[in-house]
PDB file of C-alpha atoms in Angstrom:
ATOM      1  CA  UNK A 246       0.000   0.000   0.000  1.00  0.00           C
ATOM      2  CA  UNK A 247       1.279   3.245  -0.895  1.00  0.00           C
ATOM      3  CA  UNK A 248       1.353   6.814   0.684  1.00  0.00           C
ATOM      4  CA  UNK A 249      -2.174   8.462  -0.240  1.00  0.00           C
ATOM      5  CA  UNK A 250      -4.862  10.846   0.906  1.00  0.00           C
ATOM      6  CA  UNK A 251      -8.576  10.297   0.848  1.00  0.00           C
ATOM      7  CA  UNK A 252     -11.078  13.590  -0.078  1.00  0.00           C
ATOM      8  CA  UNK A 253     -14.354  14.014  -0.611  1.00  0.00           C
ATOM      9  CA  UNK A 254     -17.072  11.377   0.059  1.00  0.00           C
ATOM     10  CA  UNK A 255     -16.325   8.457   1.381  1.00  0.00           C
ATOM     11  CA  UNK A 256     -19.804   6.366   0.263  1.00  0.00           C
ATOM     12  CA  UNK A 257     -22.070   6.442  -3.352  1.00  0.00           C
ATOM     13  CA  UNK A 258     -19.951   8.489  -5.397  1.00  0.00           C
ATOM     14  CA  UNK A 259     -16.953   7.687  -8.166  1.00  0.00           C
ATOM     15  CA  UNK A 260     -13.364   7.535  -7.187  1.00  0.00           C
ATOM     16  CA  UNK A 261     -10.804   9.040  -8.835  1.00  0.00           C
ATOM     17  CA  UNK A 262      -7.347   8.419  -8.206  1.00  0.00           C
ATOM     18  CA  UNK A 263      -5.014  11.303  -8.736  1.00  0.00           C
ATOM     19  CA  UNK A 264      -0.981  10.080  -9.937  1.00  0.00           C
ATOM     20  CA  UNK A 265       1.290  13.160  -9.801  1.00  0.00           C
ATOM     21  CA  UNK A 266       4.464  13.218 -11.864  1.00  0.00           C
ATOM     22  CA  UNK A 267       8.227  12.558 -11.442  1.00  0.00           C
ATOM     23  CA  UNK A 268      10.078  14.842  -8.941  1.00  0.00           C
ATOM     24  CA  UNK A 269       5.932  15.755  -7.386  1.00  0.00           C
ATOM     25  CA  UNK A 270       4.330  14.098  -4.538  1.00  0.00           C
ATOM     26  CA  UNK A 271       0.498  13.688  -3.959  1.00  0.00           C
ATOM     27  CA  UNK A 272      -0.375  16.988  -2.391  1.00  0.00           C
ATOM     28  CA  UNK A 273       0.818  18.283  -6.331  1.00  0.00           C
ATOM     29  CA  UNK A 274      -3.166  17.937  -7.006  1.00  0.00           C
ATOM     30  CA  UNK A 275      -4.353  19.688  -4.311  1.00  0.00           C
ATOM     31  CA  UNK A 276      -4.496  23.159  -6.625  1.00  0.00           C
ATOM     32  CA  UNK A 277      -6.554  21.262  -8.982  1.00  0.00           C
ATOM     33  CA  UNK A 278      -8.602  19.690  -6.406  1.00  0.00           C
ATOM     34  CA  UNK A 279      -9.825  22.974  -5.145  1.00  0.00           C
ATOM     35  CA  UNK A 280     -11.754  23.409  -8.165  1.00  0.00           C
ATOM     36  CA  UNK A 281     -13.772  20.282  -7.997  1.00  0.00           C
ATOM     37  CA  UNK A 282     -17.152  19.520  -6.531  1.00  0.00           C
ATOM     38  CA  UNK A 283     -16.453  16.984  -3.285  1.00  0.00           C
ATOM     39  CA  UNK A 284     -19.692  14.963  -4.875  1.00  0.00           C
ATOM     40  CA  UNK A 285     -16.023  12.789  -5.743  1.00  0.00           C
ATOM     41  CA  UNK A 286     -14.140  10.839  -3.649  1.00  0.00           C
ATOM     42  CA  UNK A 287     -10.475  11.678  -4.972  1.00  0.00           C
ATOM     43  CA  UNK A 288      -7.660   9.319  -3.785  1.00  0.00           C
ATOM     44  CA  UNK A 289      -3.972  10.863  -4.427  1.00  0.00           C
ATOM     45  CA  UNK A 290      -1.031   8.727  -4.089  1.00  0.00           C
ATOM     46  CA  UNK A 291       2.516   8.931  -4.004  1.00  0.00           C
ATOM     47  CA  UNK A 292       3.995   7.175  -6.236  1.00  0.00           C
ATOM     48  CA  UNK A 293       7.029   4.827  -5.835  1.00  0.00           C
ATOM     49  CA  UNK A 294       9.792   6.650  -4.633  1.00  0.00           C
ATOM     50  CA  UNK A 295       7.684   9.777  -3.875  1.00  0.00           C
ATOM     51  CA  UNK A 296       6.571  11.904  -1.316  1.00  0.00           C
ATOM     52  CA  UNK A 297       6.030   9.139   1.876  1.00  0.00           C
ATOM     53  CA  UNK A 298       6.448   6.370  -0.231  1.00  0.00           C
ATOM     54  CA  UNK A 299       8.927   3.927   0.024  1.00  0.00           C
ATOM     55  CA  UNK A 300      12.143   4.611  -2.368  1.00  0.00           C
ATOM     56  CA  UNK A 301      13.329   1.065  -3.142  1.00  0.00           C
ATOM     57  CA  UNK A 302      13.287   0.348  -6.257  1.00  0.00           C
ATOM     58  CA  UNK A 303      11.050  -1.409  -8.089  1.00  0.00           C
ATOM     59  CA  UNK A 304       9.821  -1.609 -11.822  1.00  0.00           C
ATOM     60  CA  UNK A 305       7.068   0.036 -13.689  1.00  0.00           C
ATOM     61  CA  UNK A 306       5.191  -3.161 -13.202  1.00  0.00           C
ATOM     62  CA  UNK A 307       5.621  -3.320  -9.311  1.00  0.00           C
ATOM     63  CA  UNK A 308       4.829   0.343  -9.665  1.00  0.00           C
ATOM     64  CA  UNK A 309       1.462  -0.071 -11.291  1.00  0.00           C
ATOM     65  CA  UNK A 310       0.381  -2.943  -9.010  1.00  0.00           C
ATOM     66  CA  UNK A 311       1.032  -1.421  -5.540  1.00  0.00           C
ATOM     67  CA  UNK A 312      -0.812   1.792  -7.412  1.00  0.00           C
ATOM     68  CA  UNK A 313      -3.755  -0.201  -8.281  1.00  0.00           C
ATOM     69  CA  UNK A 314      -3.451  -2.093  -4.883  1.00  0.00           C
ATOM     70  CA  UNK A 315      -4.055   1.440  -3.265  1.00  0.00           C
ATOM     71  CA  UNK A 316      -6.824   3.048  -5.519  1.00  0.00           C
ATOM     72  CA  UNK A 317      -8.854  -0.065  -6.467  1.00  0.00           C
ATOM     73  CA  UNK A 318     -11.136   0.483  -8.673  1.00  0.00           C
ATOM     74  CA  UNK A 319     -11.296   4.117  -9.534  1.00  0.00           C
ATOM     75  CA  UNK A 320     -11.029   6.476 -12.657  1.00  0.00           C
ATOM     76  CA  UNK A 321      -7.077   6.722 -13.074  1.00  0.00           C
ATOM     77  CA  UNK A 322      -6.060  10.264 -13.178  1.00  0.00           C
ATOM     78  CA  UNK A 323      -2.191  10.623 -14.043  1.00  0.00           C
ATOM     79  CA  UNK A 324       0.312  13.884 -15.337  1.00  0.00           C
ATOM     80  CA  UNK A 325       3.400  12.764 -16.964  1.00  0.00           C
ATOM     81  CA  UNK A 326       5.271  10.177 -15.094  1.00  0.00           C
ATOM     82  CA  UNK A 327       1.834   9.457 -13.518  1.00  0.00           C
ATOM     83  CA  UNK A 328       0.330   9.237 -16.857  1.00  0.00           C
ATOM     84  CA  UNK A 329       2.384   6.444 -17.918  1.00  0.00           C
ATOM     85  CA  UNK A 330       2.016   4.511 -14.466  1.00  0.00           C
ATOM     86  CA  UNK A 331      -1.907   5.174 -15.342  1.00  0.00           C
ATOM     87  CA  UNK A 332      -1.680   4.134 -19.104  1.00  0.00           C
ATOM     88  CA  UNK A 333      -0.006   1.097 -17.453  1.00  0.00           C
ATOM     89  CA  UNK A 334      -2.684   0.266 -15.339  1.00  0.00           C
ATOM     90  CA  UNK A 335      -5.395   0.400 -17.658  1.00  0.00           C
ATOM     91  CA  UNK A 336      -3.669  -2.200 -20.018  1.00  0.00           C
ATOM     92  CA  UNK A 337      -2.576  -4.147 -16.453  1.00  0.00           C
ATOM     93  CA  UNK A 338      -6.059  -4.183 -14.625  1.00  0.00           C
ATOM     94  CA  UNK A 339      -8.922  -2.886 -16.908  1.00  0.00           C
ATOM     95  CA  UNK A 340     -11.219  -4.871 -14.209  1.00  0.00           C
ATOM     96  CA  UNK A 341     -10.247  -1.784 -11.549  1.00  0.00           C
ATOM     97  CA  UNK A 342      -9.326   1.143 -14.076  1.00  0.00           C
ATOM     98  CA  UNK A 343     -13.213   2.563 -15.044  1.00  0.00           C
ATOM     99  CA  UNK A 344     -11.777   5.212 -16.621  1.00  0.00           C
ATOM    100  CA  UNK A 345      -8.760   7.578 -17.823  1.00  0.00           C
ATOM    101  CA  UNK A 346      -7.414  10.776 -18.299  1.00  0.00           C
ATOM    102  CA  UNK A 347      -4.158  11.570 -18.570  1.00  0.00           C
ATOM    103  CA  UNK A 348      -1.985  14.803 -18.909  1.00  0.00           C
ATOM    104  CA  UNK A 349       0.998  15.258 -20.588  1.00  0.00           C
ATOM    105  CA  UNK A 350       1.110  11.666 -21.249  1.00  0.00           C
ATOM    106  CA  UNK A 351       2.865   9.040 -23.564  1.00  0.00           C
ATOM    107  CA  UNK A 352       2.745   5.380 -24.481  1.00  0.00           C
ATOM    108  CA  UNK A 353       6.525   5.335 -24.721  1.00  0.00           C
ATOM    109  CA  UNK A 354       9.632   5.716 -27.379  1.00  0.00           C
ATOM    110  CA  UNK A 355       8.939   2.943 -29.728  1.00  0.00           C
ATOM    111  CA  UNK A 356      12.369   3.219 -31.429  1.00  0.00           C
ATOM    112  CA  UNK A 357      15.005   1.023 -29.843  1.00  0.00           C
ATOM    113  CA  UNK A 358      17.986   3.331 -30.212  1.00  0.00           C
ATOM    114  CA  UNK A 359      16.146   5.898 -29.017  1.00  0.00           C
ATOM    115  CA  UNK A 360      14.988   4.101 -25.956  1.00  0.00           C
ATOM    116  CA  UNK A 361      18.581   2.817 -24.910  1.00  0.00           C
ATOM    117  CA  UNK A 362      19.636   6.214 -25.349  1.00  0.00           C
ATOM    118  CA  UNK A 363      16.700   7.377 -23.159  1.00  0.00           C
ATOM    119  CA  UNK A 364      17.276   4.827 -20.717  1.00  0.00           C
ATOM    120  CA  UNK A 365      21.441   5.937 -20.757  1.00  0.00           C
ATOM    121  CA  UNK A 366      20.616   9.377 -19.933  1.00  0.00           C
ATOM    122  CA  UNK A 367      17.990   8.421 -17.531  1.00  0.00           C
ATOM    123  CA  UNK A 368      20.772   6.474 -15.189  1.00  0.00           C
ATOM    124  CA  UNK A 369      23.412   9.107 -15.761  1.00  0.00           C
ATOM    125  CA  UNK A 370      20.674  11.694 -14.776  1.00  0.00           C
ATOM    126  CA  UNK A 371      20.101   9.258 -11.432  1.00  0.00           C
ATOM    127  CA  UNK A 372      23.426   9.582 -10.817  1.00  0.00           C
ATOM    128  CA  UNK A 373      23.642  13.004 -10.836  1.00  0.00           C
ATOM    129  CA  UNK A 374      20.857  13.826  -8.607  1.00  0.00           C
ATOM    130  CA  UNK A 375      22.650  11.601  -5.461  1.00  0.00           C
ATOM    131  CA  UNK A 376      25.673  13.476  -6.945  1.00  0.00           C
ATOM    132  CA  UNK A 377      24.468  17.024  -5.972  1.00  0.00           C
ATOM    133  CA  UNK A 378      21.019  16.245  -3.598  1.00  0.00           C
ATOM    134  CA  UNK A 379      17.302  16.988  -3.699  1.00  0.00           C
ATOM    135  CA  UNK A 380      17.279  20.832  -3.858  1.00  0.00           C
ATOM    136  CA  UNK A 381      19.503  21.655  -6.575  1.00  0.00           C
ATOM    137  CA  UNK A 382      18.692  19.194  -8.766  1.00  0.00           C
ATOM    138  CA  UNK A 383      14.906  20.629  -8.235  1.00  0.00           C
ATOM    139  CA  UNK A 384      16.131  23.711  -9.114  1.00  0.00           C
ATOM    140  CA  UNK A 385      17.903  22.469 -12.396  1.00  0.00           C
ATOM    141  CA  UNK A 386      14.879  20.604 -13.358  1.00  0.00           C
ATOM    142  CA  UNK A 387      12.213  23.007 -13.409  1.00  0.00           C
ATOM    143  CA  UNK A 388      14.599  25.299 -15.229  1.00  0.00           C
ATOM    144  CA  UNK A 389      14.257  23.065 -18.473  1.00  0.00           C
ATOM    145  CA  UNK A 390      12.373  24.589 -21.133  1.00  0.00           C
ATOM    146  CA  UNK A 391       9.592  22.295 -20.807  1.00  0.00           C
ATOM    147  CA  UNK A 392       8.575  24.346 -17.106  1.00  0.00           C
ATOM    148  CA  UNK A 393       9.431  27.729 -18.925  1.00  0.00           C
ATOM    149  CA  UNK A 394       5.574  28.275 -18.806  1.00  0.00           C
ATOM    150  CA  UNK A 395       4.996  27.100 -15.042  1.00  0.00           C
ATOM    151  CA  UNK A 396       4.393  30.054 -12.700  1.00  0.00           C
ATOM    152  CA  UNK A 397       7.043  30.406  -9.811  1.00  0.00           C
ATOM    153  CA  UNK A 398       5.671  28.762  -6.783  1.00  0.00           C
ATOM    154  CA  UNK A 399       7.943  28.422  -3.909  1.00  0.00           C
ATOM    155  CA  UNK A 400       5.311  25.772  -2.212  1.00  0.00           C
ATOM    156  CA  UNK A 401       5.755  23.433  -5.177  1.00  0.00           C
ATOM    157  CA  UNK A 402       9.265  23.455  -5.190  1.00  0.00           C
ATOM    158  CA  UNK A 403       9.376  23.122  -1.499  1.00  0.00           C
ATOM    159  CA  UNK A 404       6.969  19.828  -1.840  1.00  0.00           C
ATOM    160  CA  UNK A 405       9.194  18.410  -4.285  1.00  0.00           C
ATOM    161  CA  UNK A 406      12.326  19.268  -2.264  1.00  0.00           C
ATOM    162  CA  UNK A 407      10.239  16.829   0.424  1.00  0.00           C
ATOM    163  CA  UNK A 408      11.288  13.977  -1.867  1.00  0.00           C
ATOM    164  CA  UNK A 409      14.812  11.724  -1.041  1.00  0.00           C
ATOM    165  CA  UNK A 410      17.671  11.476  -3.545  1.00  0.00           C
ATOM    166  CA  UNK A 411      17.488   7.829  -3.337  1.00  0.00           C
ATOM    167  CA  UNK A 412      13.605   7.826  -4.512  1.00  0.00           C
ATOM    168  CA  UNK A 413      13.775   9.908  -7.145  1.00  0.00           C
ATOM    169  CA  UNK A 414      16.904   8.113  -8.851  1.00  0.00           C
ATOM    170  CA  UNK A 415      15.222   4.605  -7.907  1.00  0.00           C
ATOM    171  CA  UNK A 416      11.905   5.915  -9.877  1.00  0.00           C
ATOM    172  CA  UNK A 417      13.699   7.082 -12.990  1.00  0.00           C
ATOM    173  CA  UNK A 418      15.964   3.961 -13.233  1.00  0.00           C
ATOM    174  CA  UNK A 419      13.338   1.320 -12.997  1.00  0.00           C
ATOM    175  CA  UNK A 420      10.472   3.345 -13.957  1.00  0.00           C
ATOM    176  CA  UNK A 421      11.295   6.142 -16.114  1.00  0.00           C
ATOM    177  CA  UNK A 422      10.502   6.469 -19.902  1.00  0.00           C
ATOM    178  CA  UNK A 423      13.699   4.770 -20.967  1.00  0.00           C
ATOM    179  CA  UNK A 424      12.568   1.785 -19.033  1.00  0.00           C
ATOM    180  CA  UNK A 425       9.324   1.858 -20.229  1.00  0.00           C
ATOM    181  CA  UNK A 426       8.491  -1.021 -23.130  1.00  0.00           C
ATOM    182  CA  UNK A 427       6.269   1.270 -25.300  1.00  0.00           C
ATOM    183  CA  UNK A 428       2.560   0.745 -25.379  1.00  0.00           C
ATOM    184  CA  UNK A 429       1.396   2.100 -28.502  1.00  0.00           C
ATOM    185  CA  UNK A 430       0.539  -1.063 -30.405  1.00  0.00           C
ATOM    186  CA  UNK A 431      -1.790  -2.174 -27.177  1.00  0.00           C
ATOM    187  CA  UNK A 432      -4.157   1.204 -27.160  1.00  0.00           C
ATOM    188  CA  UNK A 433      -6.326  -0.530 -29.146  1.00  0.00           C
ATOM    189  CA  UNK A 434      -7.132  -2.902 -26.417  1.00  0.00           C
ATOM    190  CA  UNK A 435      -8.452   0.009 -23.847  1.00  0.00           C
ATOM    191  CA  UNK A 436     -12.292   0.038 -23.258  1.00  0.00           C
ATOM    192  CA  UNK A 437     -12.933   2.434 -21.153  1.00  0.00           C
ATOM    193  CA  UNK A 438     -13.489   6.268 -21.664  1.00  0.00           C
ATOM    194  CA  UNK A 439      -9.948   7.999 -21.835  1.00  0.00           C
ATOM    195  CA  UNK A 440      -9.660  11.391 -21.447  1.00  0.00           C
ATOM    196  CA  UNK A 441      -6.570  13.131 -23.287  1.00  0.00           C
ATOM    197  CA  UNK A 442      -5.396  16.569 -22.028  1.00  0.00           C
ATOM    198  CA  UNK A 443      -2.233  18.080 -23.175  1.00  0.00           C
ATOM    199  CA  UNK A 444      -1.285  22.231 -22.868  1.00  0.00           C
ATOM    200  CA  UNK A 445      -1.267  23.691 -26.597  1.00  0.00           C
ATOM    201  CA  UNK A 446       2.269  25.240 -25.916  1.00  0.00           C
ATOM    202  CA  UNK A 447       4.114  21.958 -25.291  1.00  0.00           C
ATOM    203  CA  UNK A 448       4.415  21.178 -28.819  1.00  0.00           C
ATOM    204  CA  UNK A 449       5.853  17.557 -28.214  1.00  0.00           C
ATOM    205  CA  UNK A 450       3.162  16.524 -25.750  1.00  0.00           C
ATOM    206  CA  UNK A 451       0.637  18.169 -27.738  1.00  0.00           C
ATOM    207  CA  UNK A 452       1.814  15.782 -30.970  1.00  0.00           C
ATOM    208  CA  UNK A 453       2.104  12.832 -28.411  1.00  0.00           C
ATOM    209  CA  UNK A 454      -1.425  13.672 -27.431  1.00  0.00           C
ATOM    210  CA  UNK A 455      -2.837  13.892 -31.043  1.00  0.00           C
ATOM    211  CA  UNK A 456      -1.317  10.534 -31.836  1.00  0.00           C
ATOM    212  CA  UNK A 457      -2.754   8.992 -28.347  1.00  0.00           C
ATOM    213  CA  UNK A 458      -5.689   9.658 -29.457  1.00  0.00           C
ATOM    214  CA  UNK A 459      -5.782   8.441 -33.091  1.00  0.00           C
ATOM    215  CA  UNK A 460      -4.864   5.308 -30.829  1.00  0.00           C
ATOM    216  CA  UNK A 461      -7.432   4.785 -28.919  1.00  0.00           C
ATOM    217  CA  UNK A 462     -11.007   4.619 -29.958  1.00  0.00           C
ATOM    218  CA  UNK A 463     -12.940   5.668 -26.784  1.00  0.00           C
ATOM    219  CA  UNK A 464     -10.742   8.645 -26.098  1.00  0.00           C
ATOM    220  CA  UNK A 465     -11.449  12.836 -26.134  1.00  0.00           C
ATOM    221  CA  UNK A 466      -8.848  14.938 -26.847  1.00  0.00           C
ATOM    222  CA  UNK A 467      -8.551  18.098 -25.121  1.00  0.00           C
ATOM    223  CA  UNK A 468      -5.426  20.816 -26.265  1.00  0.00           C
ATOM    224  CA  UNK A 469      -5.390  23.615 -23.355  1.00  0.00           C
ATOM    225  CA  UNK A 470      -4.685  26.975 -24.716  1.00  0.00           C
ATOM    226  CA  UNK A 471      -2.153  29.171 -23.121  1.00  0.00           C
ATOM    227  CA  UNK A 472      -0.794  26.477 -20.818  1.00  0.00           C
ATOM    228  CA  UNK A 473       2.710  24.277 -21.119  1.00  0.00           C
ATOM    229  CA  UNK A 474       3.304  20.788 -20.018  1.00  0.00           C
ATOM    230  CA  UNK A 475       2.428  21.181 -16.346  1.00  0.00           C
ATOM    231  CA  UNK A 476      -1.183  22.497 -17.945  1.00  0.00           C
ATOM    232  CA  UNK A 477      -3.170  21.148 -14.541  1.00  0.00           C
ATOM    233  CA  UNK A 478      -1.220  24.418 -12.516  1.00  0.00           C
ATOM    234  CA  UNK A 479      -1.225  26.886 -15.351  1.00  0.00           C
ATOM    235  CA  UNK A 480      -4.710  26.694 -16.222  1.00  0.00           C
ATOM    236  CA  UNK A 481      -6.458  24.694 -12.890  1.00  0.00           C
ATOM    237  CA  UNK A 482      -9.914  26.067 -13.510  1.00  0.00           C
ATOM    238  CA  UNK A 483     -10.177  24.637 -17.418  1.00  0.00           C
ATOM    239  CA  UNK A 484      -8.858  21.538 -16.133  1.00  0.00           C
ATOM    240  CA  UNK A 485     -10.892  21.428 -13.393  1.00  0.00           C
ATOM    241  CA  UNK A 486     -13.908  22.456 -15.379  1.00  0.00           C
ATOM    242  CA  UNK A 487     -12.911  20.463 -18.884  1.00  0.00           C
ATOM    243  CA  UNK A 488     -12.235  17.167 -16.251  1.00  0.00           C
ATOM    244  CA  UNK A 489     -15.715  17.257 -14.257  1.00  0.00           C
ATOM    245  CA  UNK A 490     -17.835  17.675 -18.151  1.00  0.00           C
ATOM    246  CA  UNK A 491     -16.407  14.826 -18.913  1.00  0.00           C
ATOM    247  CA  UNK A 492     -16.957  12.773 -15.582  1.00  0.00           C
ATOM    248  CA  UNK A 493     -20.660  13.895 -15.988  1.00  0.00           C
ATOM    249  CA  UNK A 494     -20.957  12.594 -19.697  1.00  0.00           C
ATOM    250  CA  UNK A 495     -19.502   9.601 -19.148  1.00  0.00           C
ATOM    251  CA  UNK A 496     -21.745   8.695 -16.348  1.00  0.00           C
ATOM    252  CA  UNK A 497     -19.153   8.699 -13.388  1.00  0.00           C
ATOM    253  CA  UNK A 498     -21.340  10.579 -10.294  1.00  0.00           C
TER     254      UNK A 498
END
C-alpha cells in the first residue's frame, strides 16, 4: 500500500485516483482539487519513490500494481510520469481502471535506439541527482524549457524538495521512460473512456497527445490553450472544469 490521501465522500460516489508526476508528490493535485465539486471521492497517491512512499526500487510493473493495490477500482487520473504509471494500469487491470485521463502523457519511445539512449541518460541523470542532492537538482529541473511556462511557486518546489535522492533516482531507473516497453501497439485494447489533455504550448506533448488519441477509440482529446506541459497548474480552472464535463458525460457521479 502506498502513501495516499482520501477527499471528498467516502460512500455512493466515483473515485478518482489522482498520480502526480516525477520529482511531485500527492499533495501536487491539491491546486486542482480545489476546483472540484467533493460529490467525488479523490484518492492521491505517491507514487514509488515519492513523497512518503517507500524509495526502493522497483519496476514500472511493481509500480502499477502497488498503485492499483491502493486506488482499487477508480477512474485513473495521471500527469506525466503518472500518466504512464496510469496508461499502465489500464492495459494491467482494466477490471479496476473505469476510466482515464491523462496529462501530458505518452505510451513510450517505440524506437530502440532511441529508448537505450533514453534509458542511458535516464541512469546518468540518477546519478547526478545523489551526486548534488534533492534541492539543486529541483532547481535544475524546473529550469528546463519544458517548465518555462509554469508560474514560480515556492510551495511546489518546497513539496518536491520533500522527496529523497534515493527515490527519485530509484523511480527514474526502474520506472522512467527509458525503461518503459512502449505501449502504442496495445491502445487498441483500452475500453474504457480515456480522457486526453495536453497544454497547446508543449508542442511535443501536444503531438504525443494527437497521436494517443488516433490510438485509442474511446478517447477525447482536449489541447489547453495558453498552458505548457504542467497544464493542470497553469490553467487549474479549465482543467478542473474540462475534467468534471467529462466525468458527468460519461456517467461517473
Amino acid at each position: 500500500m502506498l502513501a495516499h490521501s482520501i477527499h471528498g465522500r467516502s460512500l455512493g460516489s466515483t473515485r478518482i485516483a489522482f498520480v502526480h508526476g516525477f520529482t511531485q508528490t500527492r499533495q501536487s493535485w491539491d491546486s486542482l482539487l480545489g476546483h472540484l465539486p467533493d460529490t467525488y471521492q479523490f484518492v492521491t497517491i505517491d507514487a514509488p519513490g515519492h513523497g512518503e512512499s517507500p524509495s526502493a526500487a522497483i519496476d514500472l510493473d511493481q509500480a502499477v500494481n502497488q498503485v492499483v493495490t491502493t486506488a482499487g477500482s477508480a477512474v485513473y487520473c495521471g500527469y506525466s510520469m503518472g500518466a504512464r504509471i496510469c496508461l499502465h494500469a489500464a492495459l494491467a487491470h482494466p477490471e479496476s481502471v473505469i476510466g482515464l485521463v491523462l496529462i501530458s502523457g505518452t505510451a513510450g519511445i517505440d524506437d530502440h535506439t532511441e529508448r537505450d539512449l533514453r534509458r542511458n541518460a535516464d541512469q546518468q541523470l540518477a546519478q547526478h541527482i545523489l551526486d548534488i542532492g534533492v534541492n539543486a537538482f529541483v532547481d535544475e529541473w524546473l529550469a528546463q524549457p519544458m517548465f518555462s511556462t509554469l508560474p514560480r511557486d515556492d510551495e511546489d518546489r518546497a513539496l518536491r524538495r520533500t522527496n529523497t535522492t534515493s527515490g527519485l533516482a530509484n523511480s527514474l531507473i526502474t520506472a522512467g521512460t527509458g525503461s518503459q516497453q512502449p505501449l502504442w501497439n496495445r491502445l487498441g485494447e483500452l475500453r474504457m473512456p480515456v480522457l486526453i489533455i495536453a497544454g497547446a504550448d508543449d508542442l511535443k506533448f501536444a503531438e504525443l497527445a494527437e497521436r494517443l488519441h488516433r490510438s485509442i477509440p474511446t478517447s477525447q482529446l482536449e489541447l489547453i490553450q495558453n498552458a505548457g506541459h504542467v497544464v493542470h497548474y497553469e490553467q487549474p480552472l479549465v482543467v478542473a472544469s474540462l475534467l468534471q464535463r467529462w466525468l458527468s458525460s460519461r456517467g461517473f457521479k
